Coordinates of C-alpha atoms in Angstrom, one line a residue:
M10 CA 39.5 -187.5 -148.2
P11 CA 37.4 -184.4 -147.9
Y12 CA 36.4 -183.3 -144.4
T13 CA 33.4 -181.6 -143.0
I14 CA 33.4 -179.0 -140.2
D15 CA 32.1 -180.2 -136.9
P16 CA 30.7 -177.0 -135.3
F17 CA 31.1 -178.5 -131.8
C18 CA 34.7 -179.4 -132.2
K19 CA 37.0 -176.6 -130.8
Q20 CA 40.0 -177.7 -132.9
Q21 CA 39.0 -177.2 -136.5
K22 CA 41.3 -177.8 -139.4
I23 CA 42.1 -174.7 -141.5
P24 CA 40.7 -175.1 -145.0
T25 CA 43.4 -175.7 -147.6
F26 CA 43.1 -172.3 -149.3
H27 CA 43.8 -170.6 -146.0
E28 CA 46.7 -172.9 -145.3
L29 CA 48.1 -172.0 -148.7
F30 CA 47.5 -168.3 -148.0
S31 CA 48.7 -168.2 -144.4
P32 CA 52.4 -167.2 -145.1
V33 CA 51.0 -164.0 -146.7
Q34 CA 48.5 -163.5 -143.8
N35 CA 51.5 -163.2 -141.5
I36 CA 52.9 -160.3 -143.5
F37 CA 49.7 -158.2 -143.9
H38 CA 50.3 -156.3 -140.6
S39 CA 53.3 -154.5 -142.1
V40 CA 52.0 -154.0 -145.7
P41 CA 51.7 -150.3 -146.8
P42 CA 48.1 -149.3 -146.8
L43 CA 46.1 -149.4 -150.0
E44 CA 44.2 -146.1 -150.4
S45 CA 41.6 -144.9 -152.8
K46 CA 42.9 -142.1 -155.1
G47 CA 39.6 -140.3 -155.2
N48 CA 36.6 -139.6 -153.1
R49 CA 35.1 -143.0 -154.0
P50 CA 35.8 -145.7 -151.3
L51 CA 37.6 -148.8 -152.4
Q52 CA 35.4 -151.5 -153.8
M53 CA 38.0 -154.2 -153.2
N54 CA 40.7 -154.0 -150.5
F55 CA 44.2 -155.2 -151.1
E56 CA 43.7 -158.6 -149.4
Q57 CA 40.7 -159.3 -151.6
Q58 CA 42.6 -158.2 -154.7
L59 CA 45.5 -160.5 -153.8
K60 CA 43.3 -163.4 -153.0
A61 CA 41.4 -162.9 -156.3
L62 CA 44.7 -162.9 -158.3
I63 CA 46.1 -165.9 -156.5
Y64 CA 42.8 -167.8 -157.1
Y65 CA 43.0 -166.7 -160.8
H66 CA 46.5 -168.3 -161.2
L67 CA 45.7 -171.3 -159.0
Q68 CA 42.6 -172.3 -160.9
E69 CA 44.1 -171.7 -164.4
H70 CA 41.5 -169.1 -165.5
S71 CA 41.9 -168.0 -169.0
S72 CA 40.6 -164.4 -168.7
G73 CA 39.5 -161.8 -166.2
R74 CA 35.9 -162.3 -167.1
D75 CA 36.2 -166.0 -166.4
L76 CA 37.4 -165.1 -162.9
L77 CA 34.7 -162.5 -162.3
Q78 CA 32.0 -165.0 -163.3
E79 CA 33.3 -167.5 -160.8
L80 CA 33.5 -164.8 -158.1
Q81 CA 29.8 -164.1 -158.7
E82 CA 28.5 -167.7 -159.1
D83 CA 30.8 -170.1 -157.3
D84 CA 30.0 -170.4 -153.5
F85 CA 33.6 -170.7 -152.4
A86 CA 34.9 -167.9 -154.6
R87 CA 32.0 -165.6 -153.8
T88 CA 32.3 -166.1 -150.0
E89 CA 36.0 -166.6 -149.4
I90 CA 37.6 -164.6 -152.3
A91 CA 35.3 -161.8 -153.5
P92 CA 34.4 -158.7 -151.4
P93 CA 31.3 -159.2 -149.2
D94 CA 29.2 -157.1 -151.6
G95 CA 30.7 -158.6 -154.7
I96 CA 32.8 -156.8 -157.3
K97 CA 31.7 -155.3 -160.6
K98 CA 33.8 -155.7 -163.8
S99 CA 34.7 -152.0 -164.0
S100 CA 35.8 -151.9 -160.3
F101 CA 37.9 -155.0 -160.7
F102 CA 39.8 -154.0 -163.8
E103 CA 40.2 -150.4 -162.4
A104 CA 41.9 -151.9 -159.3
I105 CA 44.1 -154.2 -161.3
N106 CA 45.3 -151.5 -163.7
H107 CA 45.8 -148.7 -161.2
R108 CA 46.5 -150.1 -157.7
G109 CA 48.5 -152.6 -155.8
I110 CA 52.0 -152.6 -157.2
E111 CA 53.7 -151.2 -154.0
Q112 CA 51.8 -153.7 -151.8
L113 CA 52.5 -156.6 -154.1
L114 CA 56.2 -155.8 -154.3
F115 CA 56.3 -155.6 -150.5
I116 CA 54.6 -159.0 -150.2
F117 CA 56.8 -160.6 -152.9
T118 CA 60.0 -159.4 -151.3
K119 CA 59.0 -160.4 -147.7
L120 CA 57.6 -163.8 -148.9
Q121 CA 60.7 -164.5 -150.9
A122 CA 62.9 -163.9 -147.9
D123 CA 60.6 -166.1 -145.7
A124 CA 60.7 -168.9 -148.3
T125 CA 64.5 -169.0 -148.3
K126 CA 64.4 -169.6 -144.5
V127 CA 61.9 -172.5 -145.0
L128 CA 63.0 -174.2 -148.1
P129 CA 66.2 -176.4 -148.2
Q130 CA 69.3 -175.1 -149.9
E131 CA 70.3 -177.4 -152.6
Y132 CA 73.8 -176.0 -153.7
E133 CA 75.0 -174.5 -150.5
H134 CA 78.6 -175.6 -151.1
L135 CA 78.6 -173.5 -154.4
G136 CA 77.4 -170.3 -152.8
E137 CA 74.4 -168.2 -153.5
L138 CA 73.4 -168.9 -157.1
V139 CA 71.1 -166.7 -159.2
S140 CA 70.1 -167.5 -162.8
I141 CA 69.2 -164.4 -164.8
D142 CA 67.2 -164.3 -168.0
G143 CA 64.4 -162.5 -169.8
S144 CA 61.1 -163.8 -171.1
F145 CA 58.8 -162.3 -173.8
I146 CA 55.1 -161.7 -173.1
D147 CA 52.8 -161.5 -176.1
A148 CA 50.9 -158.2 -176.0
V149 CA 48.0 -156.8 -178.1
L150 CA 48.3 -153.9 -180.4
S151 CA 46.4 -151.6 -178.1
M152 CA 49.2 -151.9 -175.6
H153 CA 51.1 -149.0 -177.0
W154 CA 53.8 -149.0 -174.3
A155 CA 54.9 -152.6 -175.2
D156 CA 57.1 -151.5 -178.1
Y157 CA 58.7 -154.4 -180.1
R158 CA 58.4 -154.1 -183.8
K159 CA 56.0 -152.9 -186.5
G160 CA 52.8 -155.0 -186.3
A161 CA 53.8 -156.7 -183.1
K162 CA 53.7 -155.8 -179.4
K163 CA 55.6 -157.6 -176.7
A164 CA 56.6 -157.0 -173.1
K165 CA 59.6 -158.5 -171.5
A166 CA 60.0 -159.8 -167.9
H167 CA 63.6 -159.7 -166.5
L168 CA 63.8 -162.3 -163.8
G169 CA 66.3 -163.5 -161.2
F170 CA 65.8 -167.1 -160.1
N171 CA 67.3 -168.3 -156.9
L172 CA 68.8 -171.7 -157.9
N173 CA 69.6 -172.8 -154.3
H174 CA 65.9 -172.7 -153.3
S175 CA 64.3 -173.0 -156.8
I176 CA 62.2 -169.8 -156.4
P177 CA 62.1 -166.4 -158.2
S178 CA 64.0 -163.7 -156.4
K179 CA 63.6 -160.4 -158.4
I180 CA 61.5 -159.2 -161.3
Y181 CA 61.4 -156.2 -163.6
L182 CA 59.2 -155.4 -166.6
T183 CA 60.0 -153.5 -169.8
D184 CA 58.8 -153.3 -173.4
G185 CA 59.9 -156.0 -175.7
K186 CA 62.9 -154.0 -176.9
G187 CA 64.2 -153.6 -173.4
D188 CA 67.9 -154.6 -173.1
E189 CA 68.4 -157.4 -170.6
R190 CA 72.0 -156.6 -169.6
P191 CA 71.4 -153.5 -167.4
F192 CA 69.1 -155.6 -165.1
V193 CA 71.9 -157.8 -164.0
N194 CA 73.1 -155.1 -161.6
K195 CA 69.6 -154.7 -160.2
I196 CA 69.0 -158.4 -159.8
L197 CA 72.4 -159.5 -158.5
S198 CA 73.7 -158.6 -155.0
P199 CA 77.3 -158.6 -153.8
G200 CA 78.5 -162.1 -152.9
Q201 CA 76.0 -163.8 -155.2
T202 CA 76.9 -165.6 -158.4
G203 CA 74.9 -164.7 -161.5
I204 CA 74.6 -167.5 -164.1
M205 CA 73.8 -166.1 -167.6
D206 CA 73.7 -167.1 -171.3
R207 CA 76.0 -165.5 -173.9
Y208 CA 73.6 -162.6 -174.6
Y209 CA 74.8 -161.1 -171.3
Q210 CA 78.5 -161.1 -172.4
C211 CA 79.8 -157.5 -171.9
H212 CA 83.4 -157.0 -171.0
K213 CA 82.8 -153.7 -169.2
D214 CA 80.2 -155.5 -167.1
F215 CA 82.7 -158.2 -166.3
D216 CA 85.0 -155.6 -164.9
L217 CA 82.2 -153.8 -163.0
W218 CA 80.9 -156.9 -161.4
Q219 CA 84.3 -157.9 -160.1
T220 CA 84.7 -154.4 -158.7
E221 CA 81.4 -154.6 -156.9
G222 CA 82.0 -158.1 -155.6
K223 CA 79.3 -159.7 -157.8
H224 CA 80.4 -163.1 -159.1
F225 CA 79.4 -164.4 -162.5
V226 CA 79.4 -167.5 -164.7
C227 CA 78.6 -166.3 -168.2
R228 CA 78.8 -168.2 -171.5
I229 CA 80.6 -166.2 -174.2
K230 CA 80.9 -166.4 -178.0
E231 CA 83.4 -168.9 -179.3
N232 CA 85.3 -166.4 -181.5
T233 CA 85.9 -163.9 -178.6
N234 CA 89.5 -162.7 -178.6
K235 CA 91.5 -163.9 -175.6
S236 CA 95.0 -162.9 -174.3
V237 CA 96.3 -165.7 -172.1
I238 CA 97.9 -164.7 -168.8
K239 CA 98.2 -168.1 -167.2
T240 CA 96.9 -171.6 -167.9
N241 CA 95.6 -174.0 -165.3
P242 CA 96.3 -177.7 -165.3
L243 CA 93.5 -179.9 -166.7
K244 CA 92.1 -183.1 -165.2
P245 CA 92.7 -186.2 -167.3
G246 CA 89.5 -187.6 -168.9
S247 CA 87.5 -184.5 -168.1
I248 CA 85.0 -182.8 -170.4
V249 CA 87.1 -179.6 -169.8
F250 CA 89.7 -179.0 -172.5
Y251 CA 90.6 -175.4 -171.6
D252 CA 91.2 -173.5 -168.3
A253 CA 93.1 -170.3 -168.2
L254 CA 93.3 -166.8 -166.8
V255 CA 92.8 -164.4 -169.7
L256 CA 91.9 -160.9 -170.8
L257 CA 88.9 -161.0 -173.1
G258 CA 88.4 -158.8 -176.1
T259 CA 90.5 -156.7 -178.5
P260 CA 93.2 -154.4 -176.9
Q261 CA 92.3 -150.7 -177.1
V262 CA 88.8 -151.6 -178.2
N263 CA 86.8 -153.7 -175.8
Q264 CA 89.3 -155.7 -173.8
T265 CA 88.6 -156.4 -170.1
E266 CA 90.7 -154.5 -167.6
K267 CA 90.5 -157.3 -165.0
P268 CA 91.5 -160.8 -165.9
V269 CA 88.7 -163.5 -166.0
R270 CA 88.9 -167.2 -165.8
L271 CA 87.9 -168.9 -169.0
I272 CA 86.7 -172.5 -169.1
G273 CA 86.2 -174.5 -172.4
Y274 CA 84.4 -177.9 -172.3
W275 CA 82.5 -180.3 -174.5
I276 CA 78.9 -181.6 -173.9
D277 CA 77.5 -184.0 -176.5
A278 CA 80.0 -182.8 -179.2
K279 CA 79.0 -179.2 -178.5
E280 CA 81.6 -176.7 -177.5
Y281 CA 81.0 -174.3 -174.6
W282 CA 83.1 -171.3 -173.5
V283 CA 82.3 -169.9 -170.0
A284 CA 83.8 -166.8 -168.4
T285 CA 83.8 -166.5 -164.6
D286 CA 85.5 -164.8 -161.6
R287 CA 85.1 -167.9 -159.4
H288 CA 88.6 -169.2 -158.8
D289 CA 87.6 -171.2 -155.8
L290 CA 85.9 -173.9 -157.8
T291 CA 87.1 -176.6 -160.1
A292 CA 86.6 -176.3 -163.9
E293 CA 84.1 -179.1 -163.7
D294 CA 82.2 -177.3 -161.0
I295 CA 82.0 -174.2 -163.3
A296 CA 80.6 -176.4 -166.1
S297 CA 78.0 -177.8 -163.7
L298 CA 77.1 -174.3 -162.6
Y299 CA 76.4 -173.2 -166.1
K300 CA 74.2 -176.3 -166.7
L301 CA 72.0 -175.1 -163.8
R302 CA 71.1 -172.0 -165.9
W303 CA 68.6 -174.3 -167.6
N304 CA 66.5 -174.3 -164.4
I305 CA 65.2 -170.8 -165.1
E306 CA 64.0 -171.9 -168.5
I307 CA 62.2 -174.8 -166.9
F308 CA 60.6 -172.4 -164.4
F309 CA 59.4 -170.0 -167.1
G310 CA 57.9 -172.9 -169.1
W311 CA 56.1 -174.4 -166.0
W312 CA 55.0 -171.1 -164.6
K313 CA 53.5 -169.9 -168.0
R314 CA 51.8 -173.3 -168.8
H315 CA 50.3 -174.3 -165.4
L316 CA 49.6 -170.9 -163.7
K317 CA 48.5 -169.1 -166.9
V318 CA 50.5 -166.0 -165.9
Y319 CA 50.7 -164.6 -169.4
H320 CA 46.9 -164.8 -170.1
L321 CA 46.4 -161.1 -170.0
I322 CA 43.8 -159.6 -167.7
A323 CA 45.3 -156.1 -167.9
R324 CA 46.6 -153.9 -170.8
S325 CA 48.5 -151.2 -168.9
Q326 CA 52.1 -151.7 -167.8
H327 CA 51.0 -151.3 -164.2
G328 CA 48.3 -153.9 -164.6
L329 CA 50.6 -156.4 -166.3
M330 CA 53.2 -156.0 -163.5
V331 CA 50.4 -156.5 -160.9
Q332 CA 49.4 -159.8 -162.7
I333 CA 53.1 -161.0 -162.9
L334 CA 53.8 -160.2 -159.3
A335 CA 50.7 -162.1 -158.2
G336 CA 51.8 -165.1 -160.3
L337 CA 55.2 -165.0 -158.6
I338 CA 53.6 -164.8 -155.2
T339 CA 51.3 -167.7 -156.1
Y340 CA 54.4 -169.8 -157.0
L341 CA 56.2 -168.9 -153.7
L342 CA 53.1 -169.9 -151.8
L343 CA 53.0 -173.2 -153.7
A344 CA 56.7 -173.8 -153.0
I345 CA 56.1 -173.3 -149.2
Y346 CA 53.0 -175.5 -149.3
C347 CA 54.6 -178.4 -151.2
H348 CA 57.6 -178.3 -148.9
N349 CA 55.6 -178.2 -145.7
N350 CA 53.2 -180.9 -146.7
F351 CA 55.3 -183.2 -148.9
K352 CA 59.0 -182.1 -148.5
E353 CA 58.9 -181.7 -152.3
K354 CA 59.4 -179.0 -154.9
V355 CA 56.4 -177.6 -156.7
S356 CA 54.9 -180.0 -159.3
I357 CA 51.8 -180.0 -161.3
K358 CA 50.8 -183.3 -159.5
R359 CA 50.7 -181.5 -156.1
V360 CA 49.0 -178.4 -157.6
R361 CA 46.3 -180.6 -159.0
E362 CA 45.9 -182.3 -155.7
L363 CA 45.6 -178.9 -154.0
R364 CA 42.9 -177.8 -156.5
I365 CA 40.9 -181.0 -155.9
K366 CA 41.2 -180.6 -152.2
I367 CA 40.0 -177.0 -152.3
N368 CA 37.0 -178.1 -154.5
N369 CA 36.2 -181.0 -152.1
E370 CA 36.3 -178.7 -149.1
A371 CA 34.1 -176.2 -150.9
R372 CA 31.4 -178.9 -151.3
N373 CA 31.5 -179.8 -147.6
L374 CA 31.9 -176.5 -145.8
N375 CA 29.5 -173.8 -144.9
F376 CA 31.7 -170.8 -145.8
S377 CA 30.1 -168.1 -143.7
P378 CA 32.0 -169.8 -141.9
F379 CA 28.8 -170.6 -139.8
G380 CA 26.7 -167.8 -141.2
N381 CA 24.2 -166.4 -138.7
Y382 CA 23.5 -169.8 -137.4
N383 CA 23.0 -169.9 -133.6
F384 CA 24.9 -173.0 -132.4
K385 CA 24.0 -172.5 -128.8
E386 CA 20.3 -172.5 -129.7
H387 CA 20.9 -175.6 -131.8
A388 CA 22.6 -177.4 -128.9
K389 CA 19.8 -176.5 -126.6
N390 CA 17.2 -177.8 -129.0
Y391 CA 19.3 -180.9 -129.5
D392 CA 19.5 -181.6 -125.8
H393 CA 15.7 -181.0 -125.5
A394 CA 15.0 -183.4 -128.3
K395 CA 17.1 -186.1 -126.5
T396 CA 15.1 -185.8 -123.4

């Protein structure tokens, strides 16, 4: 039920948008300052830029011009989101394409760390789990940096997804041809377990990750050569048909120097081969771990569909990274909001409820927040009228 502000009540509820935004508000005091690169003063400070981008993703806007029109014409957006003097199209797009990455990366990193303290850990007994994958972003031909192939432009986001808390953890952006494998080292920290599809199979990396203390569960190609060192006993009736310590690859060509554990199992008549350095888990646990990799695909699909993060409002690599980081920050805020209010993960049902609640409040609140209204004078007149 929408509420209205009672100006004489000392304990006012915080409007929902500010409740959603409050985890970021707590970080602002330590954010690197956003400075103008010329003599012209900033037309939009960083807080206003971030609020505008969060509002863009939250309201499923389809273009930057759509957002700008709402910032000019909608009472809530004009008063609570836009700069006090408004924002022109040229100033808005100049800000998106040239400023804010350092500040957004800072906010994203801090907010991600804060979220892990608030959100429940679902697979604590399996350790810190990070699913790693890449996602294509359709670009336009004028985006010359987004090299892919003749007649087509694409960018690629390389994401680490924290499976324990169901939130994004790290992000990198390249052109569409960018190789995904080198980003595993940047995304994965020692002690964590990276869960990856077979594209990430690289025997040199398997050795390197073990040297650096970075664990992995990686699907490999079925026809990969394997030299068995030791076989492990199998559980009767299990989906697992193979469990052994092996060297992968062809000797003197691409064979691993360090042994890896290789698990083979069946799911719906489909054969899976998974390499790992996790010897502390059962073969069935390893199979379950690899199944969790699908969660990053679910995240990508939901994030793109419901927050419109790939509807381009920027053409430069800087601007696209700004847009993606803002989309990730929006998701983190939604994750914290849904947990605090419903003890649930993010869902489109709760996001729709949030949008409706914000719209209801916008109809019932004077967003100035009380403008230049003199409540003491109002109270005096009210008392006088009563007498």
